[in-house]
Amino acid sequence: GAGVSQSPSNKVTEKGKDVELRCDPISGHTALYWYRQSLGQGLEFLIYFQGNSAPDKSGLPSDRFSAERTGGSVSTLTIQRTQQEDSAVYLCASSSNTGETQYFGPGTRLLVL
Amino acid sequence: QKEVEQNSGPLSVPEGAIASLNCTYSDRGSQSFFWYRQYSGKSPELIMFIYSNGDKEDGRFTAQLNKASQYVSLLIRDSQPSDSATYLCAVNLNFNKFYFGSGTKLNVKP
């Protein structure tokens, strides 16, 4: 595609529910990154993929968070048993290879009530 | 100690002036350095990247890197109100992780 796309753009859920966020990277980009940005804060690294592999999962806040990538393209970030502190904007970025410039998607705004 | 430090601002400059944004990083193994601009409610967009010591110019923007001092800056010449945004410094370490600073908010006053 022309750019990184993410869905849904907004998600409101109740505490305790599971949510799934989707990222569709730029076509041909092998590296994919997930970040979280709380209101007025910087970007918090969550996880990155090189192809379908996630060499570094150290940024995931807890075992409620998981991510996968299939076919070297689309990635999903799943948050189980959501908590109010999970409320944030979740940003996905892709790059042609690790270490190269990242291009960001529009983000998913998650609100946990 | 955070990997990337930025002054949160806000930095206020008059229209037409030079805005100077600064960033320091902690890991000497850092490979590449990026400046992103983020408008309120929007996602970050790349302005410039720099790999080597010295200056890199692109239009009104100049990135400066000093690896010995672990310091990278962004100069914006002839600042415009449309430049008002939060500027994020990002550092790439070992081609694996990107560390972002918390950003500096810039206000350009007409």
Short mmCIF file of C-alpha atoms in Angstrom, two decimals:
data_model
loop_
_atom_site.label_atom_id
_atom_site.label_comp_id
_atom_site.label_asym_id
_atom_site.label_seq_id
_atom_site.Cartn_x
_atom_site.Cartn_y
_atom_site.Cartn_z
CA GLY A 1 0.00 0.00 0.00
CA ALA A 2 0.91 3.65 -0.19
CA GLY A 3 1.44 3.96 3.54
CA VAL A 4 1.09 2.17 6.84
CA SER A 5 -2.53 1.56 7.75
CA GLN A 6 -3.97 0.65 11.12
CA SER A 7 -7.38 -0.46 12.25
CA PRO A 8 -9.52 0.34 14.02
CA SER A 9 -8.75 4.04 14.25
CA ASN A 10 -10.58 4.24 17.56
CA LYS A 11 -11.57 1.56 20.02
CA VAL A 12 -13.57 1.91 23.21
CA THR A 13 -13.78 -1.19 25.36
CA GLU A 14 -14.70 -2.21 28.85
CA LYS A 15 -12.15 -3.21 31.44
CA GLY A 16 -11.45 -6.91 31.26
CA LYS A 17 -12.26 -7.32 27.58
CA ASP A 18 -9.73 -8.41 24.97
CA VAL A 19 -8.84 -6.16 22.04
CA GLU A 20 -7.02 -6.79 18.79
CA LEU A 21 -5.24 -4.04 16.89
CA ARG A 22 -4.16 -4.44 13.30
CA CYS A 23 -1.28 -3.00 11.32
CA ASP A 24 -0.74 -3.25 7.58
CA PRO A 25 2.80 -2.08 6.73
CA ILE A 26 4.11 -0.53 3.55
CA SER A 27 4.40 -3.20 0.89
CA GLY A 28 7.87 -4.77 0.87
CA HIS A 29 8.88 -3.47 4.29
CA THR A 30 10.43 -6.28 6.28
CA ALA A 31 10.64 -4.56 9.65
CA LEU A 32 7.56 -3.65 11.68
CA TYR A 33 7.40 -1.89 15.03
CA TRP A 34 4.71 -1.34 17.66
CA TYR A 35 4.78 1.63 20.02
CA ARG A 36 2.48 3.01 22.67
CA GLN A 37 2.01 6.72 23.33
CA SER A 38 0.12 7.92 26.36
CA LEU A 39 -1.35 11.41 26.38
CA GLY A 40 1.40 14.02 26.24
CA GLN A 41 4.14 11.41 26.47
CA GLY A 42 6.83 10.11 24.16
CA LEU A 43 6.82 6.82 22.32
CA GLU A 44 7.20 3.63 24.32
CA PHE A 45 8.70 0.77 22.32
CA LEU A 46 6.69 -2.45 22.59
CA ILE A 47 7.97 -4.97 20.05
CA TYR A 48 9.48 -5.25 16.61
CA PHE A 49 9.36 -7.86 13.87
CA GLN A 50 11.93 -8.71 11.25
CA GLY A 51 9.90 -10.72 8.82
CA ASN A 52 7.64 -12.92 10.93
CA SER A 53 10.09 -13.16 13.82
CA ALA A 54 10.08 -10.98 16.91
CA PRO A 55 13.70 -10.92 18.15
CA ASP A 56 12.92 -8.41 20.86
CA LYS A 57 9.79 -8.63 22.98
CA SER A 58 11.30 -6.87 25.97
CA GLY A 59 9.08 -3.83 25.63
CA LEU A 60 5.80 -5.63 26.11
CA PRO A 61 4.39 -4.26 29.41
CA SER A 62 2.98 -7.55 30.68
CA ASP A 63 1.96 -11.04 29.64
CA ARG A 64 -1.44 -9.63 28.71
CA PHE A 65 0.19 -8.19 25.60
CA SER A 66 1.10 -10.32 22.62
CA ALA A 67 1.77 -9.73 18.96
CA GLU A 68 2.16 -11.74 15.84
CA ARG A 69 2.96 -11.19 12.21
CA THR A 70 2.05 -13.53 9.41
CA GLY A 71 3.27 -13.72 5.84
CA GLY A 72 5.80 -11.00 6.56
CA SER A 73 3.05 -8.44 6.25
CA VAL A 74 0.08 -7.77 8.53
CA SER A 75 0.64 -7.70 12.27
CA THR A 76 -1.81 -7.86 15.14
CA LEU A 77 -1.28 -6.64 18.68
CA THR A 78 -3.57 -8.31 21.18
CA ILE A 79 -4.26 -7.01 24.66
CA GLN A 80 -6.05 -9.46 26.93
CA ARG A 81 -8.11 -8.48 29.98
CA THR A 82 -7.65 -4.79 29.27
CA GLN A 83 -7.01 -2.37 32.11
CA GLN A 84 -7.63 1.36 32.27
CA GLU A 85 -3.88 2.03 32.17
CA ASP A 86 -3.81 0.41 28.73
CA SER A 87 -5.61 3.47 27.36
CA ALA A 88 -3.25 5.12 24.88
CA VAL A 89 -2.53 5.55 21.20
CA TYR A 90 -0.94 2.45 19.71
CA LEU A 91 1.29 3.29 16.78
CA CYS A 92 2.68 0.94 14.21
CA ALA A 93 5.65 1.75 11.98
CA SER A 94 7.44 -0.10 9.22
CA SER A 95 10.81 0.21 7.55
CA SER A 96 12.51 -1.39 4.60
CA ASN A 97 14.87 -3.12 7.00
CA THR A 98 15.82 -2.86 10.64
CA GLY A 99 17.69 0.33 11.34
CA GLU A 100 16.23 2.16 8.40
CA THR A 101 13.79 5.06 8.55
CA GLN A 102 10.46 4.17 10.10
CA TYR A 103 7.18 5.31 8.62
CA PHE A 104 4.26 5.52 11.01
CA GLY A 105 0.63 4.63 10.63
CA PRO A 106 -2.17 6.89 11.91
CA GLY A 107 -2.47 4.93 15.15
CA THR A 108 -5.29 3.28 17.06
CA ARG A 109 -6.72 5.28 19.95
CA LEU A 110 -7.71 2.83 22.66
CA LEU A 111 -9.90 3.84 25.56
CA VAL A 112 -10.58 1.35 28.33
CA LEU A 113 -13.53 2.29 30.50
CA GLN B 1 18.90 7.38 32.96
CA LYS B 2 16.80 7.53 29.82
CA GLU B 3 18.38 6.50 26.56
CA VAL B 4 17.31 9.72 24.88
CA GLU B 5 16.77 13.03 26.65
CA GLN B 6 15.01 16.10 25.35
CA ASN B 7 13.86 19.29 26.98
CA SER B 8 10.06 19.10 27.01
CA GLY B 9 9.69 22.82 26.40
CA PRO B 10 7.66 24.54 25.27
CA LEU B 11 10.20 26.40 23.19
CA SER B 12 8.76 29.65 21.92
CA VAL B 13 10.30 31.55 19.02
CA PRO B 14 8.99 34.42 16.89
CA GLU B 15 8.16 33.84 13.26
CA GLY B 16 11.27 34.08 11.08
CA ALA B 17 13.68 33.20 13.87
CA ILE B 18 15.90 30.13 14.18
CA ALA B 19 14.56 27.37 16.41
CA SER B 20 17.17 25.13 18.00
CA LEU B 21 16.08 21.74 19.34
CA ASN B 22 18.49 19.57 21.27
CA CYS B 23 18.78 15.91 22.16
CA THR B 24 21.31 13.85 24.08
CA TYR B 25 21.66 10.08 24.10
CA SER B 26 23.34 7.70 26.49
CA ASP B 27 24.62 4.81 24.38
CA ARG B 28 27.82 5.43 22.43
CA GLY B 29 26.96 2.47 20.22
CA SER B 30 24.06 4.33 18.69
CA GLN B 31 24.17 4.07 14.93
CA SER B 32 21.71 6.51 13.44
CA PHE B 33 19.67 9.46 14.52
CA PHE B 34 16.29 10.74 13.44
CA TRP B 35 14.11 13.77 13.93
CA TYR B 36 10.35 13.36 13.71
CA ARG B 37 7.67 16.02 13.85
CA GLN B 38 4.34 15.25 15.50
CA TYR B 39 1.35 17.53 15.27
CA SER B 40 -1.22 17.26 18.02
CA GLY B 41 -3.40 14.20 17.51
CA LYS B 42 -1.34 12.98 14.57
CA SER B 43 1.33 10.35 14.15
CA PRO B 44 5.04 11.20 13.86
CA GLU B 45 6.45 12.07 10.46
CA LEU B 46 10.11 11.96 9.54
CA ILE B 47 11.93 15.24 9.02
CA MET B 48 15.55 14.17 8.78
CA PHE B 49 18.01 11.46 9.62
CA ILE B 50 21.75 11.67 10.13
CA TYR B 51 24.42 9.01 10.49
CA SER B 52 27.74 10.86 10.42
CA ASN B 53 29.28 13.57 12.54
CA GLY B 54 28.70 17.09 11.29
CA ASP B 55 25.84 18.92 9.69
CA LYS B 56 23.19 17.78 7.25
CA GLU B 57 20.97 20.36 5.59
CA ASP B 58 17.60 19.92 3.94
CA GLY B 59 15.79 23.12 3.06
CA ARG B 60 15.12 25.09 6.22
CA PHE B 61 16.21 22.18 8.42
CA THR B 62 19.73 21.34 9.57
CA ALA B 63 20.58 18.31 11.69
CA GLN B 64 23.83 18.38 13.64
CA LEU B 65 25.49 15.32 15.14
CA ASN B 66 28.37 15.20 17.60
CA LYS B 67 29.07 11.61 18.58
CA ALA B 68 31.87 12.53 20.96
CA SER B 69 29.45 14.62 22.99
CA GLN B 70 26.51 12.26 22.31
CA TYR B 71 24.48 15.17 21.12
CA VAL B 72 22.21 15.72 18.16
CA SER B 73 20.32 18.89 17.33
CA LEU B 74 17.83 20.22 14.82
CA LEU B 75 17.88 23.80 13.60
CA ILE B 76 14.87 25.26 11.87
CA ARG B 77 15.61 28.46 9.98
CA ASP B 78 12.95 31.07 9.15
CA SER B 79 10.52 29.39 11.55
CA GLN B 80 6.88 29.46 10.50
CA PRO B 81 3.71 29.06 12.60
CA SER B 82 3.14 25.80 10.72
CA ASP B 83 6.33 24.47 12.32
CA SER B 84 4.57 24.53 15.70
CA ALA B 85 4.53 20.89 16.79
CA THR B 86 6.31 18.43 19.04
CA TYR B 87 9.69 17.31 17.75
CA LEU B 88 10.83 13.82 18.64
CA CYS B 89 14.44 12.73 18.61
CA ALA B 90 15.02 9.03 17.91
CA VAL B 91 18.19 6.98 18.19
CA ASN B 92 18.79 3.60 16.62
CA LEU B 93 20.96 1.13 18.51
CA ASN B 94 22.41 -1.94 16.86
CA PHE B 95 19.77 -1.82 14.12
CA ASN B 96 17.28 -3.39 16.50
CA LYS B 97 15.71 -0.83 18.76
CA PHE B 98 14.67 2.71 18.27
CA TYR B 99 14.62 4.85 21.37
CA PHE B 100 12.51 7.96 21.26
CA GLY B 101 12.81 11.01 23.43
CA SER B 102 9.70 12.45 25.04
CA GLY B 103 9.74 15.33 22.58
CA THR B 104 10.14 19.10 22.63
CA LYS B 105 7.09 21.23 22.00
CA LEU B 106 7.81 24.16 19.68
CA ASN B 107 5.59 27.22 19.44
CA VAL B 108 6.26 29.66 16.61
CA LYS B 109 4.49 32.93 17.28
CA PRO B 110 3.26 35.03 14.34
#
